[in-house]
Coordinates of C-alpha atoms and ligand atoms in Angstrom, one line a residue:
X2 CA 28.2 2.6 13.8
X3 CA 27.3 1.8 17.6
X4 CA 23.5 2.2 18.4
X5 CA 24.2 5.2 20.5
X6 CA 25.7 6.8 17.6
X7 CA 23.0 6.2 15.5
X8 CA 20.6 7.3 18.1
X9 CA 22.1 11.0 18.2
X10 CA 22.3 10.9 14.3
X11 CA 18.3 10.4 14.5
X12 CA 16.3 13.7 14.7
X13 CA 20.2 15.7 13.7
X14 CA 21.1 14.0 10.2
X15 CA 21.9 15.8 7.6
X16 CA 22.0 15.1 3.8
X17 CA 25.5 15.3 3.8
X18 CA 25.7 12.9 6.1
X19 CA 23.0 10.6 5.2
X20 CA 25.0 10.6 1.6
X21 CA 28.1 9.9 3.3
X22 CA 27.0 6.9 5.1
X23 CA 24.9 5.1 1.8
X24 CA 27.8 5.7 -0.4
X25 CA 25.2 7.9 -2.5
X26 CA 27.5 10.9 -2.6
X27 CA 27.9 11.7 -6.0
X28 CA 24.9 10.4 -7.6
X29 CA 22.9 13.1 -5.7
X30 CA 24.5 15.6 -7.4
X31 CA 23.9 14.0 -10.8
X32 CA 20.3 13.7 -10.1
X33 CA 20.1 17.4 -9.5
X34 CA 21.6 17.9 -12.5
X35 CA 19.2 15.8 -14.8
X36 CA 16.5 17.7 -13.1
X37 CA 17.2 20.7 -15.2
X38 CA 15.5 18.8 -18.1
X39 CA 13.3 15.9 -16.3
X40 CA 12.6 18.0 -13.3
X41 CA 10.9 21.5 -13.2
X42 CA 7.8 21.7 -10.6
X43 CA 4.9 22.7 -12.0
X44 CA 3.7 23.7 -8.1
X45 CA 4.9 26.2 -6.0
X46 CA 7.3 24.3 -3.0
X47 CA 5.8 25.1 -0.4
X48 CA 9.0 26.8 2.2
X49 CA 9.7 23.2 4.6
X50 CA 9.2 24.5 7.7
X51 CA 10.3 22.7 11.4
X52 CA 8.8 19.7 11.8
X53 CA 6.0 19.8 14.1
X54 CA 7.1 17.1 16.6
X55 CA 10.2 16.1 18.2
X56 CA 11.0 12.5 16.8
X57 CA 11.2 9.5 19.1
X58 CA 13.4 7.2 19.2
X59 CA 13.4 3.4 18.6
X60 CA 11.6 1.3 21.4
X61 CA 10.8 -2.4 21.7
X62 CA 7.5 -1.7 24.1
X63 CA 4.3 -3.3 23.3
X64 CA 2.3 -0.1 22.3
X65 CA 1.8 2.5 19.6
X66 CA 4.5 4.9 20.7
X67 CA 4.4 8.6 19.6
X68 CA 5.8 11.8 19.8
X69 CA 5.1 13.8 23.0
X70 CA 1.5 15.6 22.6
X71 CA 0.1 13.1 20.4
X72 CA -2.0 10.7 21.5
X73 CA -4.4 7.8 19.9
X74 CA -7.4 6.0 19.7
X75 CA -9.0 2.5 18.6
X76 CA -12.1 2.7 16.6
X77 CA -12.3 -0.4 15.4
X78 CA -10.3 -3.8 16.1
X79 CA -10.7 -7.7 15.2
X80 CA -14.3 -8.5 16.0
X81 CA -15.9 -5.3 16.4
X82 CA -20.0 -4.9 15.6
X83 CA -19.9 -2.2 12.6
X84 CA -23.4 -2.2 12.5
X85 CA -26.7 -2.7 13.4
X86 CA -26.8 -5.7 11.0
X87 CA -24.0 -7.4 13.1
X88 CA -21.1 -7.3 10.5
X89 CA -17.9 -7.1 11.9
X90 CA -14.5 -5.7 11.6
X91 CA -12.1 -8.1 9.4
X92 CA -8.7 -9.4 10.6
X93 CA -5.5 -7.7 10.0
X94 CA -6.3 -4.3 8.7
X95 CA -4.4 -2.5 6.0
X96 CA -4.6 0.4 3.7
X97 CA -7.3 2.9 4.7
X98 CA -8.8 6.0 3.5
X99 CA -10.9 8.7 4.5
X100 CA -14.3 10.0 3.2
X101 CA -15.9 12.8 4.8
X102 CA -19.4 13.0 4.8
X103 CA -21.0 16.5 3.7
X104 CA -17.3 17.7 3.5
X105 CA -16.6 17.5 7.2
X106 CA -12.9 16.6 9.3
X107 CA -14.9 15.4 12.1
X108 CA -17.3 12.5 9.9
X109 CA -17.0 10.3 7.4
X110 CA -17.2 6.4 6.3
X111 CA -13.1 5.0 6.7
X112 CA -12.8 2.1 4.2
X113 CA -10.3 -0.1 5.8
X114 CA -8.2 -3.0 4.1
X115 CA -8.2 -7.0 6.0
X116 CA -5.2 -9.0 4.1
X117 CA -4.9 -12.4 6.0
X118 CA -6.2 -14.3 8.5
X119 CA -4.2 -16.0 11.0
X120 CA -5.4 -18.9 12.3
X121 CA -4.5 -19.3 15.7
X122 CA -6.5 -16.2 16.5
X123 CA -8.9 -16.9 14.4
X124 CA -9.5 -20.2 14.5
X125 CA -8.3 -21.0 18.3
X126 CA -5.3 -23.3 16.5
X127 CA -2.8 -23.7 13.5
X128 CA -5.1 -25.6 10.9
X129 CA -3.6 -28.7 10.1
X130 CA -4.6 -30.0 6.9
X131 CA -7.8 -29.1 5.1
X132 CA -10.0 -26.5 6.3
X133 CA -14.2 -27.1 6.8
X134 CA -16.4 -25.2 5.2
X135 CA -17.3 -23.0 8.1
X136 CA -13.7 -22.6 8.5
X137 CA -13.2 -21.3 4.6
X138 CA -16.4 -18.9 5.3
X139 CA -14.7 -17.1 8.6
X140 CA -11.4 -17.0 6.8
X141 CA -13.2 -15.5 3.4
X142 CA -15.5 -13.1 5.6
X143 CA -12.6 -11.8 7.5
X144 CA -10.2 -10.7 4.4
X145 CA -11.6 -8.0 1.8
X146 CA -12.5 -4.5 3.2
X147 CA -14.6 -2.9 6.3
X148 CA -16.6 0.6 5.2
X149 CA -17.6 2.1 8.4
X150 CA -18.4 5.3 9.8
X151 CA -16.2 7.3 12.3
X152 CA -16.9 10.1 14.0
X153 CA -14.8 12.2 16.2
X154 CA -17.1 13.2 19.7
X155 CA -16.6 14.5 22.4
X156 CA -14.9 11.2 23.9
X157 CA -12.6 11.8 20.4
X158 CA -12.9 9.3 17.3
X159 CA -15.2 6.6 17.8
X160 CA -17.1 4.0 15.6
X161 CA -20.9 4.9 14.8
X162 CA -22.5 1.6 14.6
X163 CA -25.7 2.9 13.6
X164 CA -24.8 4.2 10.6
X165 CA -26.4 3.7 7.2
X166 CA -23.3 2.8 5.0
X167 CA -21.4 0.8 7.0
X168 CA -21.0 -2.7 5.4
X169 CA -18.8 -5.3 4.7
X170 CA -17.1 -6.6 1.4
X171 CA -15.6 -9.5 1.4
X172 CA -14.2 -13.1 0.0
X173 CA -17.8 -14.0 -0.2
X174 CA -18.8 -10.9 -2.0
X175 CA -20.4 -11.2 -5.8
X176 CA -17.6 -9.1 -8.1
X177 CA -17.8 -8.4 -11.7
X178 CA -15.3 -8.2 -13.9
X179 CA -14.1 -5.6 -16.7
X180 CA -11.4 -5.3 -19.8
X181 CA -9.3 -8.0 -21.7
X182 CA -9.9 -11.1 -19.1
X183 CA -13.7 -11.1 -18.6
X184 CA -15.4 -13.3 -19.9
X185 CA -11.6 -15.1 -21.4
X186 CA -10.5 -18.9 -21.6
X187 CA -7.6 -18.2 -19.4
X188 CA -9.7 -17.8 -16.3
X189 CA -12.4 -20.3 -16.8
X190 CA -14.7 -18.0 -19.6
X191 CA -15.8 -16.0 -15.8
X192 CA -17.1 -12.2 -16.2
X193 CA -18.3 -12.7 -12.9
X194 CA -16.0 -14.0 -9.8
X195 CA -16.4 -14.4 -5.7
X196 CA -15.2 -12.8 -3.5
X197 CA -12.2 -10.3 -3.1
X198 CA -9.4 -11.3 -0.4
X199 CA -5.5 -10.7 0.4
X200 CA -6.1 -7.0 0.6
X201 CA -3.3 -5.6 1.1
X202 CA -3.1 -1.7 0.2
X203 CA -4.7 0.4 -2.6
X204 CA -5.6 3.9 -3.7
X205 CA -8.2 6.6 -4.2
X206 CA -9.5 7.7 -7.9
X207 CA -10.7 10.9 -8.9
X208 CA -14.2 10.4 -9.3
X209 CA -14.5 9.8 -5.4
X210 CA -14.1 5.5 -5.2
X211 CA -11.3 3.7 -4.0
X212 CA -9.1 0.6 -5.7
X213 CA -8.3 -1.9 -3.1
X214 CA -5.3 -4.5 -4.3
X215 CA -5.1 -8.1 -4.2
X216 CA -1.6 -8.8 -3.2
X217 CA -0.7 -12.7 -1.9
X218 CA -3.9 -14.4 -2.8
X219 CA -2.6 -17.6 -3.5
X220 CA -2.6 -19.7 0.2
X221 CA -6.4 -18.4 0.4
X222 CA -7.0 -19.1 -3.2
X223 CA -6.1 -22.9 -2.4
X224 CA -7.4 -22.8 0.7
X225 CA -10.6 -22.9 -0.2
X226 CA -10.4 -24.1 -3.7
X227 CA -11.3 -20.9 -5.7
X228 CA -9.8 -20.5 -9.5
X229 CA -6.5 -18.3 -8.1
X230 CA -6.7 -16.1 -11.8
X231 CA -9.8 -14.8 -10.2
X232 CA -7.3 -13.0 -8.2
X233 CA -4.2 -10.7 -7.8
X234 CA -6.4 -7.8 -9.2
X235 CA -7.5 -4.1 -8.7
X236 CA -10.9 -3.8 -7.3
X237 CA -13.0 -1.0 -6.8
X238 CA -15.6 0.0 -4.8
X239 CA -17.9 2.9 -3.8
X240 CA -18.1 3.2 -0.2
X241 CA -21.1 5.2 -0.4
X242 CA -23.6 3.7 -2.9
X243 CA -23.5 -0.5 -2.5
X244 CA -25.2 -0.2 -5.6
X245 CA -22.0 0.6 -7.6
X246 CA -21.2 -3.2 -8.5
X247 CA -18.1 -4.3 -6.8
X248 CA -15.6 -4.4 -9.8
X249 CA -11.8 -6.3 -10.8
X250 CA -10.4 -4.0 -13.1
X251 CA -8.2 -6.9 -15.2
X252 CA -6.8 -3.9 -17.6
X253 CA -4.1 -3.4 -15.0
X254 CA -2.8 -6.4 -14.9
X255 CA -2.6 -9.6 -12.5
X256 CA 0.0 -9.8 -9.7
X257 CA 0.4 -9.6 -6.1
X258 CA -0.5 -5.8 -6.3
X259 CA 0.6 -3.9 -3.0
X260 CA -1.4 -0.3 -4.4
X261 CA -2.3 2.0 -6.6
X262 CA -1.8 5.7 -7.1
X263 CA -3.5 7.8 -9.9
X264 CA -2.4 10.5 -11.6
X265 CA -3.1 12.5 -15.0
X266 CA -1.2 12.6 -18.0
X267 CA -0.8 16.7 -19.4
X268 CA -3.8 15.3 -21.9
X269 CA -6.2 13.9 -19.3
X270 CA -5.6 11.1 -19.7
X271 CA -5.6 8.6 -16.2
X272 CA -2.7 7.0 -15.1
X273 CA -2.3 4.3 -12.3
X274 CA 1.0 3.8 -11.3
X275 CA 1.6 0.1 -9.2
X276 CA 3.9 -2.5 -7.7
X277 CA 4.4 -6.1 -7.6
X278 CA 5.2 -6.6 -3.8
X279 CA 7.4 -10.0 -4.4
X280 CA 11.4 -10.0 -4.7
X281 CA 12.4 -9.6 -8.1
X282 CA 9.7 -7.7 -9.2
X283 CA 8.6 -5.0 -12.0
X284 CA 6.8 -1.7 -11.2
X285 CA 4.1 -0.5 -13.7
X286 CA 1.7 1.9 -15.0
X287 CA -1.4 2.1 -16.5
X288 CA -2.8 4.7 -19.2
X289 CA -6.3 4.8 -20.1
X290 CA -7.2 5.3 -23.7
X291 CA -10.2 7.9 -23.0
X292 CA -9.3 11.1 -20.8
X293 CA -11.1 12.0 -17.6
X294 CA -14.1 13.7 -17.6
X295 CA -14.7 15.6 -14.5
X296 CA -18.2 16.2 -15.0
X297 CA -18.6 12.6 -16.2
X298 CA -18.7 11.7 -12.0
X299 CA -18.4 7.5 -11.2
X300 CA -18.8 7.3 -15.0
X301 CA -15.0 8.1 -15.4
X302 CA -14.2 4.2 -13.7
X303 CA -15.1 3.2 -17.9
X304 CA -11.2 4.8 -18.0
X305 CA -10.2 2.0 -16.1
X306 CA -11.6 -0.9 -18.7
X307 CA -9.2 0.3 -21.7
X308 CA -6.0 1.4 -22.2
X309 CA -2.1 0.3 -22.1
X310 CA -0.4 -1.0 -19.6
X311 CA 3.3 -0.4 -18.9
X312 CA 6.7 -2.2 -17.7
X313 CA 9.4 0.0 -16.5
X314 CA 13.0 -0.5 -17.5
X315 CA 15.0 0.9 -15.3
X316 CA 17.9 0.1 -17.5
X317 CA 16.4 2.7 -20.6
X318 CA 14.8 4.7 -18.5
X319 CA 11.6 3.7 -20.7
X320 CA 8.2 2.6 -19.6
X321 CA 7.5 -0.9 -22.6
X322 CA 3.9 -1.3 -23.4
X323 CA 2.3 -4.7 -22.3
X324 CA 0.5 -5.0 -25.0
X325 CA 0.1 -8.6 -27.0
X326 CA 2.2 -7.4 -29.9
X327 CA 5.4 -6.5 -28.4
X328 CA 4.9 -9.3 -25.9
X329 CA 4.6 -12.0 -28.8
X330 CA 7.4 -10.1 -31.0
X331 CA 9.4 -10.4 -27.6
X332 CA 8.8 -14.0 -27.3
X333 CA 10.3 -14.4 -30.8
X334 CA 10.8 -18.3 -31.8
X335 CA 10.3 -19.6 -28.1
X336 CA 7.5 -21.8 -28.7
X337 CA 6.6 -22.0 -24.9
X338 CA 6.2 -18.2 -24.5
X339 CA 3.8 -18.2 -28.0
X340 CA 1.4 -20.6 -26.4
X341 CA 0.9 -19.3 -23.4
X342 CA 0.6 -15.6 -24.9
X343 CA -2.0 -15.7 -27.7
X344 CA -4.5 -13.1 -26.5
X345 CA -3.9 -9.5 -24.1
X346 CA -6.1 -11.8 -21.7
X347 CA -3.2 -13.9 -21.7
X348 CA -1.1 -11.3 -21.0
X349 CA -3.0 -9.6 -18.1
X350 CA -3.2 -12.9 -16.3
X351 CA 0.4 -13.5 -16.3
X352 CA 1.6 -10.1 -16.6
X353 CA 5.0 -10.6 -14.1
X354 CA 5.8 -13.2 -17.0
X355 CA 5.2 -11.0 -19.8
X356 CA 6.9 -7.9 -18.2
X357 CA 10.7 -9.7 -17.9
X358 CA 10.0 -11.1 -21.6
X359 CA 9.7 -7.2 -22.8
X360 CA 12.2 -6.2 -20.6
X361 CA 10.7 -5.0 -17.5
X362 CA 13.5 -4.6 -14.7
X363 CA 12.9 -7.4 -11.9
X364 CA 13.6 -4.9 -8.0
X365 CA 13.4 -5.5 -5.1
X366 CA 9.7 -5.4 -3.8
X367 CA 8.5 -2.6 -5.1
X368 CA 5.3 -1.9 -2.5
X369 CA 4.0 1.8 -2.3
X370 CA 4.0 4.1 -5.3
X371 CA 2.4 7.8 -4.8
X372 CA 2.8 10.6 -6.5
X373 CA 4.4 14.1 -4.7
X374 CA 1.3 16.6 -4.9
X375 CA 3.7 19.1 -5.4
X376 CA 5.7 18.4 -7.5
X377 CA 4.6 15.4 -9.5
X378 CA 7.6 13.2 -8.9
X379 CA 6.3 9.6 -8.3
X380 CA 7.7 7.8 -5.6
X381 CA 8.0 3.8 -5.2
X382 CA 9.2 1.7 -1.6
X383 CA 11.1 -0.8 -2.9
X384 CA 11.3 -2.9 0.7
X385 CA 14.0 -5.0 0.7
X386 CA 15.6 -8.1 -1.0
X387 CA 17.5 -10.5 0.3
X388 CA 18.4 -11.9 -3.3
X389 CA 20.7 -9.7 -3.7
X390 CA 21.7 -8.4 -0.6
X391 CA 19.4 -5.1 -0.1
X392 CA 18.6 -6.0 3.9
X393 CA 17.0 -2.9 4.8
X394 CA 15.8 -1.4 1.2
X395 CA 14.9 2.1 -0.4
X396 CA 13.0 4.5 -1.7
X397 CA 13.3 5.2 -5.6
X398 CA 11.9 8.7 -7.1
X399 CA 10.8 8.8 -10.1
X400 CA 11.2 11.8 -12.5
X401 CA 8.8 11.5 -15.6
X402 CA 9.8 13.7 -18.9
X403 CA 8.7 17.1 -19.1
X404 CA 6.7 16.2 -15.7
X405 CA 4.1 14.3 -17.3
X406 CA 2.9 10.9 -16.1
X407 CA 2.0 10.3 -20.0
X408 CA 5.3 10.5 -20.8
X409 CA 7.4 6.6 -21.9
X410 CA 10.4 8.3 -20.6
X411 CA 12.4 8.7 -17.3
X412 CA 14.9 9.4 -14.7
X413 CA 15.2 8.2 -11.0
X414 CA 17.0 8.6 -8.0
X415 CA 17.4 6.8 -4.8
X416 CA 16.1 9.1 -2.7
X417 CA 16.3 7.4 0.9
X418 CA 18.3 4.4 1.9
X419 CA 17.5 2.0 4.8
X420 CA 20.3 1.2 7.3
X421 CA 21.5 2.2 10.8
X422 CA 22.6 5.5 8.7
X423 CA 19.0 6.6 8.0
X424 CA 17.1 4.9 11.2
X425 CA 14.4 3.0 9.0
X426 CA 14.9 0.0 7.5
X427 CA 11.7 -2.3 4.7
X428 CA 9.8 1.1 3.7
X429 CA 6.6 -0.2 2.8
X430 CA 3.4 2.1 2.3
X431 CA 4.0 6.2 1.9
X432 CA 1.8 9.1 1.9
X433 CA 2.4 13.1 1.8
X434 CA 0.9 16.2 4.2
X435 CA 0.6 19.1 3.1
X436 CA 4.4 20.5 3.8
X437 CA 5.6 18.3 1.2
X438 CA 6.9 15.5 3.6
X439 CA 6.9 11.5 2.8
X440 CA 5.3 9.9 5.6
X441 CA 6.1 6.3 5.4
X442 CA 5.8 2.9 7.7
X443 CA 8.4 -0.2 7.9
X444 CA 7.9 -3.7 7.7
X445 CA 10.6 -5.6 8.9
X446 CA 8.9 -9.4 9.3
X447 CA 8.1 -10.1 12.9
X448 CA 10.7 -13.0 13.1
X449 CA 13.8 -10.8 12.1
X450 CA 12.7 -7.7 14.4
X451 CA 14.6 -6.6 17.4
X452 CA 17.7 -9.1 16.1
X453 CA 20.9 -8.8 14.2
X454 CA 21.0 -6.3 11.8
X455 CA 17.4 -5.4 12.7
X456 CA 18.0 -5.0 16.5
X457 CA 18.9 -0.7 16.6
X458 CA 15.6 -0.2 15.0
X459 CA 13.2 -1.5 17.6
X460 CA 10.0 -2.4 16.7
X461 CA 8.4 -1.7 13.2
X462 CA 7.9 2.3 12.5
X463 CA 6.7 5.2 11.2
X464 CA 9.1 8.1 9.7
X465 CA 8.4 11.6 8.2
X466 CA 10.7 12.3 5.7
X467 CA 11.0 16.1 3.4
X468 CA 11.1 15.7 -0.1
X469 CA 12.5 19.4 -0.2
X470 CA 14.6 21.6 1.7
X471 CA 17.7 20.8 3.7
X472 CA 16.7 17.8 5.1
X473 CA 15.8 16.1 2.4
X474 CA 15.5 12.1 2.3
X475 CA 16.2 12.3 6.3
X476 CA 14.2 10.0 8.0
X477 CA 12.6 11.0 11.9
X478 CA 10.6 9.2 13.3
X479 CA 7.0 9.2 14.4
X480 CA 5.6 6.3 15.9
X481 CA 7.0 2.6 17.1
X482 CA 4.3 -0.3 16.5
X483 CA 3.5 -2.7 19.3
X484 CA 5.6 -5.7 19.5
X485 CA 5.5 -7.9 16.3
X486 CA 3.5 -5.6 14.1
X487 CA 3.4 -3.5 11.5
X488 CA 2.1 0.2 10.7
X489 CA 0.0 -0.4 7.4
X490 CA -2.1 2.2 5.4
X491 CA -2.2 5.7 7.0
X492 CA -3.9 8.5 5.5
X493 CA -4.6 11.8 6.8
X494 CA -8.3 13.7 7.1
X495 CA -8.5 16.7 4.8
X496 CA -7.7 19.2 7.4
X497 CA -4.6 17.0 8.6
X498 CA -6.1 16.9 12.3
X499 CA -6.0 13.6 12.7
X500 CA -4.1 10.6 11.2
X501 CA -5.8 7.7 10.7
X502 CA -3.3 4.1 10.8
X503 CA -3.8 0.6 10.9
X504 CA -1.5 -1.8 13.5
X505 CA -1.8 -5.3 12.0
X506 CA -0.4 -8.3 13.6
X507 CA 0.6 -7.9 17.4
X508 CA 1.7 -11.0 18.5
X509 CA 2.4 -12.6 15.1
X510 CA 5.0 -14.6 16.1
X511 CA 3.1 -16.0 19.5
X512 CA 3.0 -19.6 20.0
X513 CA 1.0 -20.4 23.1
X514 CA -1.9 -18.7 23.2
X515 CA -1.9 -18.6 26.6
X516 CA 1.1 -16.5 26.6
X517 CA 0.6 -14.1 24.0
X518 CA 3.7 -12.1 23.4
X519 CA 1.8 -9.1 22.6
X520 CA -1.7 -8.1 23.8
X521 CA -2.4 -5.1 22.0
X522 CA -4.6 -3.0 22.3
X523 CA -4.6 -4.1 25.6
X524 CA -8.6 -3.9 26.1
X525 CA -9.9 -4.9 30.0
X526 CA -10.4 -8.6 30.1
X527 CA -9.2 -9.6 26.6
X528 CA -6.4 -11.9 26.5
X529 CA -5.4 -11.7 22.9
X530 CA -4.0 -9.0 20.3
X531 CA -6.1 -7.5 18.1
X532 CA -5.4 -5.7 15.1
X533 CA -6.8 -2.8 14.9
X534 CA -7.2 0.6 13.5
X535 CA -6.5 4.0 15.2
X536 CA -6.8 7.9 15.0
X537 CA -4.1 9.7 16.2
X538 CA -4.6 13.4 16.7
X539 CA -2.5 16.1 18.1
X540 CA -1.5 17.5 15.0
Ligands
LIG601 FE1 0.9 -6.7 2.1 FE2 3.2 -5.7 0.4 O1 2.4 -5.7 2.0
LIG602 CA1 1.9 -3.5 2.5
LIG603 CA1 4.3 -5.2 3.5

């Protein structure tokens, strides 16, 4: 397909032809058929009505491109004063969320993600060797998470530095630690650890905190010389009250987490669903053993200290317990496997290991997983994998028996393709509005964009996709990131004004710093990108 054609296909695509062009044809009409028994909403659909932009097409330009009417803002970027104390805003934002304050759209705190530093913008130069301690303190103070407090004016959304909550957590931060590792031999007898870092994406609870993930902590880990089982974690925070203790949840396991999405089993029970973002690679869910308490408030994050964790097997359809029995009846006579798993501490730590031996199906970088609000199908990015030959990767739905996330037992579908057919290629994280649609952002790596199989899809994107209706699993796209970066961790305001999204690394791939090759957000006098976080409105 020539890149013209795919450019008319974009914003006219239809199922059939989206089915056509993946080879899916066929199994879609299966998957409607197994959702007679794993399928029935629970929720009204809501009708899919137009969509409420006309979708751009793929640029290579060095800005935030979007649909005509929209428009955006920067409220915070790289080195930004948060607030009066002098904190500032981490490097290479990720996942965010929105809190409003006394229920308003137009003010609340924004937790925002940092993942990585890199050091030629943070450090002036590529570190060669070993890094000084003032070097390991910038690079630990700029990963973890920035809580600040947004406000949209008369000027539209800006940062309110003098607000009372806006703080920093970070690789320096004091964390405790809950369930089956604290306080255990495998990670050095610690119920208490420092510092969170390689924050990738994450998720909200129910009880009004967030879970922030730990995804590839090792380079920082060695870097500077911390215990690397201290991390790979769940953590979660209160943005309001800095009195809620900074926690690792180690009942959901240990990997390079990407996020987390939480649901309820039919018995109230809480269930967080997650991903492993590396190649080859299980996705997994969480049950807690109590059942949520909605008068029970913060209390409710106890739920998050006991319970089972899960494996899928995409091969039975069955989600296998990770729990130190069937891991050591897994491990059989295999002497190597019954050292190293002797306690459920043992497992948690080196859960990836324990899922294959139970049978856990290794995919291909399974990164977002969020549930549909309407009608409870779960939904996973798996990005891409170059293993086996999935360039441009997929999204995989999820249908749990009898709709409950309790349930052990499941179907899925493929319900989007990358490729030139579909216009997207590396989904990475998702969210829903309120019509039902799958909003998610690509992450093709800097040094592969705008080349080869890569070059018809521009710059990194963002794409709305219905989960309903006649377009179904067709991509159009909403916004093209600045050169070299990628659109991380969007979430909407309650009222669905305004969309807030993080850019992280412009200019990645720049080696002269005199010669950036992007300079994003393109700020009066500064002569380097910036990551940074925006609010789009025009909604
Ligand atoms: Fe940090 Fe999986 O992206
Ligand atoms: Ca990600
Ligand atoms: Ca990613």
């Amino acid at each position: 397909m020539d890149r013209k054609k795919f450019l008319t296909y974009l914003g006219t695509g239809t199922v059939a032809l989206a089915a056509a062009s993946t080879g899916l044809d066929g199994i879609a009409d299966r998957v409607k058929a197994q959702q007679g028994t794993f399928h029935k909403p629970n929720k009204k659909i809501p009708k899919m009505g137009p969509l409420k932009f006309n979708p751009i097409e793929p640029t290579s330009m060095d800005d935030l491109v979007l649909p005509k009417g929209y428009s955006y803002k920067v409220v915070a970027a790289y080195g930004d004063k948060i607030n009066a104390k002098g904190d500032t805003f981490g490097f290479n934002n990720d996942y965010t969320l929105f809190f409003p304050i006394e229920g308003e759209d137009e003010r609340g705190l924004l937790w925002v993600n940092h993942e990585y530093v890199d050091d030629k913008f943070v450090f002036g130069k590529e570190i060669e060797g070993n890094y000084s301690k003032a070097q390991i303190e910038k690079m630990l103070y700029n990963q973890g998470g920035s809580i600040i407090e947004v406000v949209n004016g008369p000027d539209g959304w800006a940062m309110d530095t003098s607000s009372q909550y806006a703080r920093r957590v970070t690789g320096l931060t004091p964390i405790a630690l809950t369930g089956p590792a604290k306080g255990a031999n495998t990670i050095g007898g610690a119920s208490k650890v420092q510092g969170t870092f390689a924050n990738c994406s994450g998720g909200a609870t129910l009880w009004g905190t967030l879970l922030t993930c730990e995804e590839n902590y090792e380079s920082t880990s060695k870097a500077a010389k911390l215990d690397e089982t201290h991390y790979g974690w769940v953590v979660e925070v209160d943005p309001f009250d800095e009195k809620f203790q900074v926690r690792k949840h180690t009942a959901l396991g240990r990997f390079n987490h990407e996020n987390t999405c939480m649901g309820l089993a039919r018995d109230g029970r809480v269930v967080v669903y997650m991903g492993d973002d590396k190649k080859d690679a299980c996705v997994y869910k969480f049950i807690s053993k109590g059942k949520y308490d909605p008068k029970a408030g913060k209390k409710n994050a106890k739920l998050l200290e006991t319970g089972t964790l899960y494996v899928a097997d995409f091969s039975k359809g069955a989600w296998v317990p990770l729990t130190i029995e069937e891991v050591q009846k897994a491990a059989g006579d295999d002497q190597e496997s019954l050292a190293k798993f002797q306690s459920q501490a043992d497992v948690v730590v080196n859960c990836h290991d324990a899922a294959l031996l139970v049978g856990g199906t290794p995919t291909d970088r399974p990164e977002d997983v969020e549930i549909s609000p309407f009608d409870g199908t779960v939904f996973i990015a798996h990005t891409n994998n170059d293993n086996h030959g999935n360039m441009h990767g997929h999204i995989t739905r999820f249908f749990e028996k009898n709709d409950d996330h309790g349930s052990l037992e499941f179907q899925f579908s493929i319900f989007a393709a990358g490729g030139i057919q579909s216009g997207f290629s590396a989904p990475d994280n998702l969210t829903f509005d309120e019509d039902g649609n799958l909003w998610t952002v690509t992450d093709i790596s800097s040094s592969k964009l705008n080349s080869t199989i890569w070059e018809p899809f521009g710059n990194n994107g963002m794409f709305v996709i219905p989960t309903h209706g006649k377009n179904e699993g067709v991509a159009f796209q909403f916004a093209s990131a600045p050169v070299e970066a990628e659109l991380t961790g969007p979430s909407f305001t309650p009222d669905e004004k305004t969309l807030f999204l993080s850019v992280q690394h412009p200019g990645e791939e720049t080696e002269d710093l005199s010669k950036p090759t992007s300079k994003w957000p393109h700020r009066a006098g500064d002569s380097m990108p910036r990551p940074g976080v925006v609010a789009i409105t025009g909604f």
